[in-house]
Coordinates of C-alpha atoms in Angstrom, one line a residue:
Chain V
M85 CA 58.4 7.3 -2.3
R86 CA 56.4 10.3 -1.6
E87 CA 57.4 11.9 -4.4
V88 CA 56.7 8.7 -6.9
F89 CA 53.0 8.9 -5.3
Q90 CA 52.9 12.4 -6.0
Q91 CA 53.9 11.5 -9.7
S92 CA 51.0 8.8 -9.4
L93 CA 48.9 11.1 -8.5
R94 CA 49.4 13.5 -11.6
E95 CA 49.0 10.7 -13.7
V96 CA 45.3 9.9 -12.3
Q97 CA 44.8 13.9 -12.3
D98 CA 45.8 13.9 -16.1
R99 CA 43.4 10.7 -17.0
L100 CA 40.2 12.3 -15.3
V101 CA 40.9 15.4 -16.7
Q102 CA 41.0 13.4 -20.4
I103 CA 37.7 11.3 -19.2
A104 CA 36.3 14.9 -18.4
E105 CA 37.1 16.1 -22.1
L106 CA 35.1 13.4 -23.5
V107 CA 32.2 13.7 -21.4
E108 CA 32.4 17.4 -22.4
S109 CA 32.5 16.6 -25.9
S110 CA 29.6 13.8 -25.8
I111 CA 27.1 16.1 -23.8
Q112 CA 27.5 19.0 -26.6
S113 CA 26.8 16.5 -29.2
A114 CA 24.1 15.0 -27.3
T115 CA 22.3 18.5 -27.0
S116 CA 22.9 19.4 -30.0
A117 CA 21.4 16.1 -31.6
F118 CA 18.6 16.7 -29.4
G119 CA 18.0 19.7 -30.2
S120 CA 18.6 19.3 -33.9
S121 CA 17.2 15.6 -34.3
D122 CA 20.5 15.1 -36.0
V123 CA 20.6 11.4 -35.7
A124 CA 24.0 10.8 -37.3
L125 CA 25.3 12.9 -34.5
A126 CA 23.2 10.9 -32.0
E127 CA 24.8 7.8 -33.6
Q128 CA 28.3 9.3 -32.7
V129 CA 27.7 10.4 -29.2
I130 CA 26.2 6.3 -28.3
D131 CA 29.2 4.8 -30.1
G132 CA 31.3 6.9 -28.2
G133 CA 30.5 5.9 -25.1
E134 CA 32.4 2.9 -25.5
E135 CA 35.8 4.7 -25.4
I136 CA 34.9 6.9 -22.2
E137 CA 33.9 2.9 -20.3
A138 CA 36.9 1.9 -21.5
L139 CA 39.1 4.7 -20.3
A140 CA 37.3 4.7 -16.7
S141 CA 38.5 0.7 -16.5
A142 CA 41.7 1.8 -17.5
L143 CA 41.7 4.2 -14.7
D144 CA 40.5 2.1 -11.8
E145 CA 43.2 -0.6 -13.1
L146 CA 46.1 2.5 -12.5
T147 CA 44.5 2.8 -9.1
I148 CA 44.8 -0.8 -8.2
D149 CA 48.1 -0.6 -9.7
I150 CA 49.1 2.4 -7.3
L151 CA 47.4 1.2 -4.3
A152 CA 49.4 -2.0 -4.7
R153 CA 52.8 -1.1 -5.3
Q154 CA 52.5 2.2 -3.2
Q155 CA 51.5 1.2 0.0
P156 CA 50.0 4.8 0.3
V157 CA 49.1 5.9 3.8
A158 CA 45.1 6.5 4.6
S159 CA 45.2 10.3 3.6
D160 CA 46.4 9.3 0.2
L161 CA 44.3 6.0 -0.1
R162 CA 41.2 8.7 0.8
L163 CA 42.2 10.4 -2.7
M164 CA 42.7 6.8 -4.6
V165 CA 39.4 6.1 -3.5
G166 CA 37.8 9.6 -4.3
A167 CA 39.4 8.9 -7.9
L168 CA 37.5 6.0 -7.9
R169 CA 34.0 7.3 -7.1
M170 CA 35.2 10.3 -9.8
S171 CA 35.5 7.8 -12.7
A172 CA 32.7 6.0 -11.6
S173 CA 30.5 9.6 -11.8
L174 CA 32.4 10.4 -15.0
E175 CA 31.3 7.0 -16.7
R176 CA 28.0 7.8 -15.4
M177 CA 27.6 11.0 -17.1
G178 CA 28.6 9.4 -20.7
D179 CA 26.1 7.1 -19.9
L180 CA 23.8 9.9 -19.7
A181 CA 24.8 11.7 -22.5
Q182 CA 24.3 8.8 -24.5
H183 CA 20.8 8.4 -22.9
I184 CA 19.8 11.8 -24.4
A185 CA 21.2 10.7 -27.7
Q186 CA 19.5 8.0 -27.7
L187 CA 16.2 9.7 -27.2
A188 CA 16.8 12.0 -30.2
R189 CA 17.5 8.6 -32.6
Y190 CA 14.3 6.7 -31.3
R191 CA 12.1 10.0 -32.7
Y192 CA 13.7 10.9 -35.4
P193 CA 12.7 11.8 -37.8
E194 CA 10.4 13.2 -35.7
S195 CA 11.7 15.8 -32.8
A196 CA 12.1 14.3 -29.3
I197 CA 11.7 17.7 -27.6
P198 CA 7.8 18.7 -27.6
E199 CA 7.0 21.9 -28.6
G200 CA 7.1 24.7 -26.0
L201 CA 9.8 23.2 -24.1
K202 CA 12.6 23.7 -27.0
K203 CA 14.2 26.8 -25.5
T204 CA 14.0 25.4 -22.0
F205 CA 16.1 22.0 -23.0
A206 CA 18.4 24.0 -25.0
R207 CA 19.1 25.9 -21.9
M208 CA 19.3 22.4 -19.8
G209 CA 21.7 21.6 -22.6
R210 CA 23.6 24.5 -22.2
L211 CA 24.1 23.9 -18.8
D212 CA 24.9 20.5 -18.5
V213 CA 27.9 21.5 -21.2
Q214 CA 28.9 24.6 -19.0
M215 CA 29.2 22.2 -16.1
A216 CA 31.3 19.9 -18.1
E217 CA 33.7 22.6 -19.0
K218 CA 34.0 23.6 -15.6
L219 CA 34.3 20.4 -14.5
V220 CA 37.4 19.8 -16.8
T221 CA 38.8 23.4 -15.5
L222 CA 38.3 22.2 -11.9
L223 CA 40.3 18.9 -12.4
R224 CA 43.1 20.4 -14.5
T225 CA 43.7 23.6 -12.1
M226 CA 42.1 22.4 -9.1
D227 CA 40.7 26.2 -8.6
P228 CA 38.4 26.0 -5.6
S229 CA 36.2 29.0 -7.2
T230 CA 35.0 26.7 -10.0
I231 CA 33.3 24.4 -7.3
S232 CA 30.8 27.5 -6.4
E233 CA 30.4 28.1 -9.9
I234 CA 29.5 24.2 -10.7
R235 CA 26.9 24.2 -7.8
N236 CA 25.4 27.7 -9.1
L237 CA 25.0 26.1 -12.6
D238 CA 23.4 23.1 -10.6
D239 CA 20.5 25.0 -8.9
D240 CA 20.0 26.6 -12.2
L241 CA 19.7 23.4 -13.6
D242 CA 17.4 22.5 -11.1
E243 CA 15.1 25.2 -11.7
L244 CA 14.8 24.2 -15.1
H245 CA 13.8 20.8 -14.2
A246 CA 11.0 21.9 -12.0
K247 CA 9.8 24.1 -15.0
V248 CA 9.7 21.1 -17.1
F249 CA 7.0 19.6 -14.8
E250 CA 5.1 22.6 -14.6
K251 CA 4.8 22.6 -18.6
V252 CA 4.3 19.4 -19.0
L253 CA 1.6 18.9 -16.4
G254 CA -0.1 22.0 -17.9
D255 CA -2.6 20.5 -20.3
R256 CA -1.1 22.1 -23.3
L257 CA 0.4 18.6 -23.9
A258 CA -2.2 16.5 -22.8
D259 CA -2.7 15.1 -26.6
N260 CA 0.8 14.1 -26.9
P261 CA 1.9 11.4 -24.3
T262 CA 4.7 10.6 -26.1
A263 CA 6.1 14.1 -26.0
V264 CA 5.3 14.1 -22.1
V265 CA 7.6 10.6 -21.6
D266 CA 10.3 11.9 -23.5
A267 CA 10.7 15.4 -21.5
T268 CA 10.5 13.8 -18.3
L269 CA 13.0 11.2 -19.1
A270 CA 14.8 14.0 -20.8
S271 CA 14.8 16.7 -18.2
R272 CA 15.9 13.5 -15.4
Y273 CA 19.0 12.7 -17.7
H274 CA 20.1 16.3 -17.9
E275 CA 19.5 16.7 -13.9
R276 CA 21.2 13.6 -12.8
F277 CA 24.1 14.8 -15.1
G278 CA 24.3 18.3 -13.2
D279 CA 23.8 15.6 -9.8
H280 CA 26.7 13.8 -10.8
A281 CA 29.0 16.9 -12.1
V282 CA 28.4 18.4 -8.0
N283 CA 29.4 15.0 -6.9
I284 CA 32.9 15.3 -8.7
A285 CA 33.2 18.8 -7.6
K286 CA 32.4 17.8 -3.8
Y287 CA 35.4 15.0 -3.8
V288 CA 37.7 17.7 -5.6
Q289 CA 36.6 20.0 -2.3
F290 CA 37.2 16.9 -0.1
F291 CA 40.8 16.5 -1.7
L292 CA 41.6 20.2 -1.7
S293 CA 40.1 20.9 2.0
G294 CA 40.6 17.8 3.7
Q295 CA 36.6 17.4 4.7
L296 CA 33.5 16.6 2.5
D297 CA 30.4 19.1 3.2
Chain P
M289 CA 48.4 -11.1 7.9
R290 CA 46.6 -13.6 5.5
E291 CA 44.2 -14.5 8.0
V292 CA 43.7 -11.0 9.5
F293 CA 42.7 -9.8 5.9
Q294 CA 40.1 -12.9 5.8
Q295 CA 38.6 -12.1 8.7
S296 CA 38.5 -8.1 7.7
L297 CA 36.7 -9.5 4.4
R298 CA 33.9 -11.4 6.3
E299 CA 33.5 -7.9 8.5
V300 CA 32.8 -6.3 4.7
Q301 CA 30.7 -8.7 3.9
D302 CA 28.5 -8.9 7.4
R303 CA 28.2 -5.2 6.6
L304 CA 27.0 -5.3 3.2
V305 CA 24.3 -8.0 3.9
Q306 CA 23.2 -5.6 6.9
I307 CA 22.7 -2.6 4.3
A308 CA 21.3 -5.2 1.4
E309 CA 18.7 -6.0 4.2
L310 CA 17.7 -2.6 4.9
V311 CA 17.5 -1.7 1.2
E312 CA 15.2 -4.9 0.7
S313 CA 12.8 -3.6 3.6
S314 CA 12.9 -0.1 2.1
I315 CA 12.2 -1.1 -1.6
Q316 CA 9.6 -3.6 0.2
S317 CA 7.9 -0.6 2.3
A318 CA 8.4 1.9 -1.1
T319 CA 6.6 -0.5 -3.2
S320 CA 3.6 -1.0 -0.9
A321 CA 3.7 2.8 -0.2
F322 CA 3.6 3.3 -3.8
G323 CA 0.6 0.9 -4.2
S324 CA -1.4 1.5 -1.6
S325 CA -1.0 5.6 -1.1
D326 CA 0.1 5.0 2.3
V327 CA 1.7 8.5 3.1
A328 CA 2.8 7.3 6.6
L329 CA 5.0 4.1 5.1
A330 CA 6.2 6.3 2.3
E331 CA 7.4 9.0 5.2
Q332 CA 9.6 5.9 6.7
V333 CA 10.9 5.1 4.1
I334 CA 12.2 8.3 2.9
D335 CA 13.5 8.8 6.7
G336 CA 15.4 5.5 6.5
G337 CA 17.5 6.5 3.8
E338 CA 19.6 8.2 6.4
E339 CA 20.6 5.0 7.9
I340 CA 21.5 3.6 4.7
E341 CA 23.8 6.4 3.8
A342 CA 25.4 6.2 6.8
L343 CA 26.1 2.9 7.3
A344 CA 27.4 3.0 3.3
S345 CA 30.1 5.5 4.8
A346 CA 31.1 3.6 7.2
L347 CA 31.9 0.7 5.4
D348 CA 34.0 2.8 3.1
E349 CA 35.8 4.2 6.7
L350 CA 36.5 0.3 7.3
T351 CA 37.4 -0.2 3.7
I352 CA 40.1 2.6 3.5
D353 CA 41.0 1.2 7.0
I354 CA 42.0 -2.0 6.0
L355 CA 43.9 -1.0 2.8
A356 CA 45.9 1.6 5.1
R357 CA 46.7 -1.2 8.0
Q358 CA 46.8 -4.5 6.0
Q359 CA 48.7 -3.5 2.7
P360 CA 46.8 -6.0 0.8
V361 CA 48.0 -7.7 -2.5
A362 CA 46.4 -6.8 -5.5
S363 CA 43.7 -9.3 -5.6
D364 CA 42.6 -8.4 -2.4
L365 CA 42.8 -4.6 -3.4
R366 CA 40.3 -5.7 -6.2
L367 CA 38.2 -7.1 -3.5
M368 CA 38.1 -4.0 -1.4
V369 CA 37.6 -1.9 -4.5
G370 CA 34.6 -4.0 -5.5
A371 CA 33.2 -3.8 -2.1
L372 CA 33.4 0.2 -2.4
R373 CA 31.6 -0.5 -5.6
M374 CA 28.6 -2.3 -3.8
S375 CA 28.4 -0.4 -1.2
A376 CA 28.0 2.8 -3.7
S377 CA 25.2 0.7 -5.6
L378 CA 23.7 -0.5 -2.4
E379 CA 23.2 3.0 -1.6
R380 CA 21.9 4.3 -5.0
M381 CA 19.4 1.2 -4.7
G382 CA 18.0 3.0 -1.1
D383 CA 17.6 6.5 -3.0
L384 CA 15.5 4.4 -5.6
A385 CA 13.2 3.3 -3.2
Q386 CA 13.2 6.7 -1.6
H387 CA 12.6 8.2 -5.1
I388 CA 9.7 6.1 -5.6
A389 CA 7.9 6.6 -2.0
Q390 CA 8.5 10.1 -2.7
L391 CA 6.3 10.0 -5.7
A392 CA 3.5 8.6 -3.7
R393 CA 3.9 11.6 -1.0
Y394 CA 3.5 13.8 -3.8
R395 CA 0.5 12.7 -4.9
Y396 CA -1.4 12.1 -1.6
P397 CA -4.2 11.5 -1.2
E398 CA -4.3 10.9 -5.0
S399 CA -2.9 7.6 -6.4
A400 CA 0.7 8.1 -8.1
I401 CA 0.0 4.7 -10.2
P402 CA -2.3 5.5 -13.3
E403 CA -5.5 3.4 -14.0
G404 CA -4.6 0.4 -16.1
L405 CA -1.0 0.3 -14.5
K406 CA -1.6 -0.9 -11.0
K407 CA -0.9 -4.5 -11.9
T408 CA 2.1 -3.7 -13.7
F409 CA 3.3 -1.5 -11.0
A410 CA 2.5 -4.1 -8.4
R411 CA 5.0 -6.9 -10.2
M412 CA 8.0 -4.4 -11.0
G413 CA 7.3 -3.6 -7.4
R414 CA 7.4 -7.5 -6.3
L415 CA 10.2 -8.2 -8.8
D416 CA 12.8 -5.8 -7.4
V417 CA 11.3 -7.1 -3.6
Q418 CA 12.9 -10.5 -5.0
M419 CA 15.8 -9.1 -6.2
A420 CA 16.9 -7.6 -3.0
E421 CA 16.1 -10.7 -1.3
K422 CA 18.2 -12.7 -3.8
L423 CA 21.0 -10.0 -3.3
V424 CA 21.0 -10.5 0.4
T425 CA 21.1 -14.4 -0.1
L426 CA 24.0 -13.9 -2.6
L427 CA 26.1 -11.8 -0.3
R428 CA 25.3 -13.8 2.7
T429 CA 26.1 -17.3 0.9
M430 CA 28.2 -16.2 -2.3
D431 CA 25.9 -19.3 -3.7
P432 CA 26.5 -18.2 -7.4
S433 CA 23.1 -19.7 -8.9
T434 CA 21.7 -16.7 -7.0
I435 CA 23.6 -14.9 -9.8
S436 CA 21.6 -16.2 -13.0
E437 CA 18.2 -15.4 -10.9
I438 CA 19.1 -11.7 -10.2
R439 CA 19.8 -11.8 -13.8
N440 CA 16.3 -13.3 -14.6
L441 CA 14.5 -11.0 -12.5
D442 CA 16.1 -8.4 -14.2
D443 CA 14.7 -9.5 -17.8
D444 CA 11.2 -9.7 -16.3
L445 CA 11.7 -6.3 -14.9
D446 CA 13.1 -4.8 -18.3
E447 CA 9.9 -6.3 -20.2
L448 CA 7.5 -4.6 -17.4
H449 CA 9.8 -1.7 -18.0
A450 CA 8.6 -1.7 -21.9
K451 CA 5.3 -2.4 -21.4
V452 CA 4.8 0.9 -19.2
F453 CA 5.8 2.8 -22.2
E454 CA 3.7 0.9 -24.4
K455 CA 0.5 1.6 -22.1
V456 CA 1.8 5.0 -21.5
L457 CA 1.9 5.9 -24.9
G458 CA -1.1 4.4 -25.8
D459 CA -4.2 6.9 -25.9
R460 CA -5.6 5.5 -22.7
L461 CA -3.7 7.9 -20.6
A462 CA -3.7 10.8 -23.0
D463 CA -6.0 13.0 -20.6
N464 CA -3.7 12.9 -17.7
P465 CA -0.1 14.1 -18.2
T466 CA 0.4 13.9 -14.4
A467 CA 0.0 10.1 -14.7
V468 CA 2.1 9.9 -17.9
V469 CA 5.0 11.8 -15.7
D470 CA 4.4 9.2 -12.8
A471 CA 4.6 6.1 -15.0
T472 CA 7.4 7.2 -16.4
L473 CA 9.8 8.2 -13.5
A474 CA 8.5 5.1 -11.1
S475 CA 9.1 2.7 -14.1
R476 CA 12.3 3.8 -14.5
Y477 CA 13.6 4.0 -10.4
H478 CA 12.3 0.7 -10.6
E479 CA 14.6 -0.4 -13.9
R480 CA 17.6 1.3 -12.1
F481 CA 16.9 -0.1 -9.0
G482 CA 17.5 -3.5 -11.0
D483 CA 20.2 -2.4 -12.7
H484 CA 22.5 -1.7 -9.5
A485 CA 21.4 -5.4 -8.2
V486 CA 22.6 -6.7 -11.2
N487 CA 26.1 -4.5 -11.0
I488 CA 26.5 -6.1 -7.5
A489 CA 25.7 -9.7 -8.7
K490 CA 28.2 -9.0 -11.1
Y491 CA 31.2 -7.9 -8.5
V492 CA 30.1 -10.9 -6.5
Q493 CA 30.5 -13.0 -9.4
F494 CA 33.9 -11.3 -10.5
F495 CA 35.1 -11.7 -7.0
L496 CA 33.9 -15.7 -7.4
S497 CA 35.5 -16.5 -10.7
G498 CA 38.3 -13.6 -10.6
Q499 CA 36.8 -12.3 -13.7
L500 CA 34.0 -9.8 -14.6
D501 CA 32.1 -11.0 -17.7

């Protein structure tokens, strides 16, 4: 019975890696579409959201199926509940990549990025992509050193988020409320993306150490 | 065994009602603090977040405990997974009420609400409070008519959210980027609060009808 559960656990892990890979490619394309006002690429990200959603739902069903068939013990149940939470966070990260792509599409053929913030948003995007990459590695290898790397990237992201507000609240954008709205929302989406990556990393840490910090 | 599970289910329901009541009082106070720049009330909302978080964690543990002890069948498992998702949404609604209170605190003694949007935000706040009230009723009575009421309130909320952007993107706020940022974030927080209420209503519908729509 124990061996069957271990096998099920590996199946859950593989599915999480698969969804995380799609999220990684989604945030990569969303960042690129946002940076270059590429509306075709933005549409692609928006259309791709359904696949992530479908895979997350299928993983939830698998988890319920495992719980029903294998009557796991309490510690295994915590793992399954963790898997449900991780799949919810990955789905939400996919939504946020879509929101970033939508901003690019709404403003097309204009750029959604206010002047003076192009570099900052390029860096935020790169940080989100790196976090998604690290997340794929973490879910695949369960290497705990990746957890602190994800946390460090999130700290950098939070700094940039604060910087966006500084710039936006300076008077340089005062004549362009659209730019202020876009920058506010885009920065918030990037920041939330990072928060979800950290949440997932915390669940892996819980899995590895037996406790959430 | 079945009777024990029914009893556990009622315990889960009672706990969800309890958390929803705290969320209701939290969004009520946050809206009031935001509208009247009441920093003491804002602090109260921010401090109250911990209680909601602790109750949501305790409910997750209870759910895991029920799963471990009672080996429920697949349909019961779906209910338990639904309870986990509902508690996560309620916790998130508490976070959003805190975010709204934080905006009021940051701008104190100024108002976080831009001129010309006071009425709109008062209405958004009222809609969120009404949604939270309906949610408490729904979780307590499981009366399906409440579900469509929650969806209708969310439609009204989405209209106001669009209206905020219209006003913000008009040139009236052009000389005040802080007002644009605050209005953008506050409107987004209110909108997400409503989304989570609708998500919970959908889970109750699933519970009542056996399928998510």
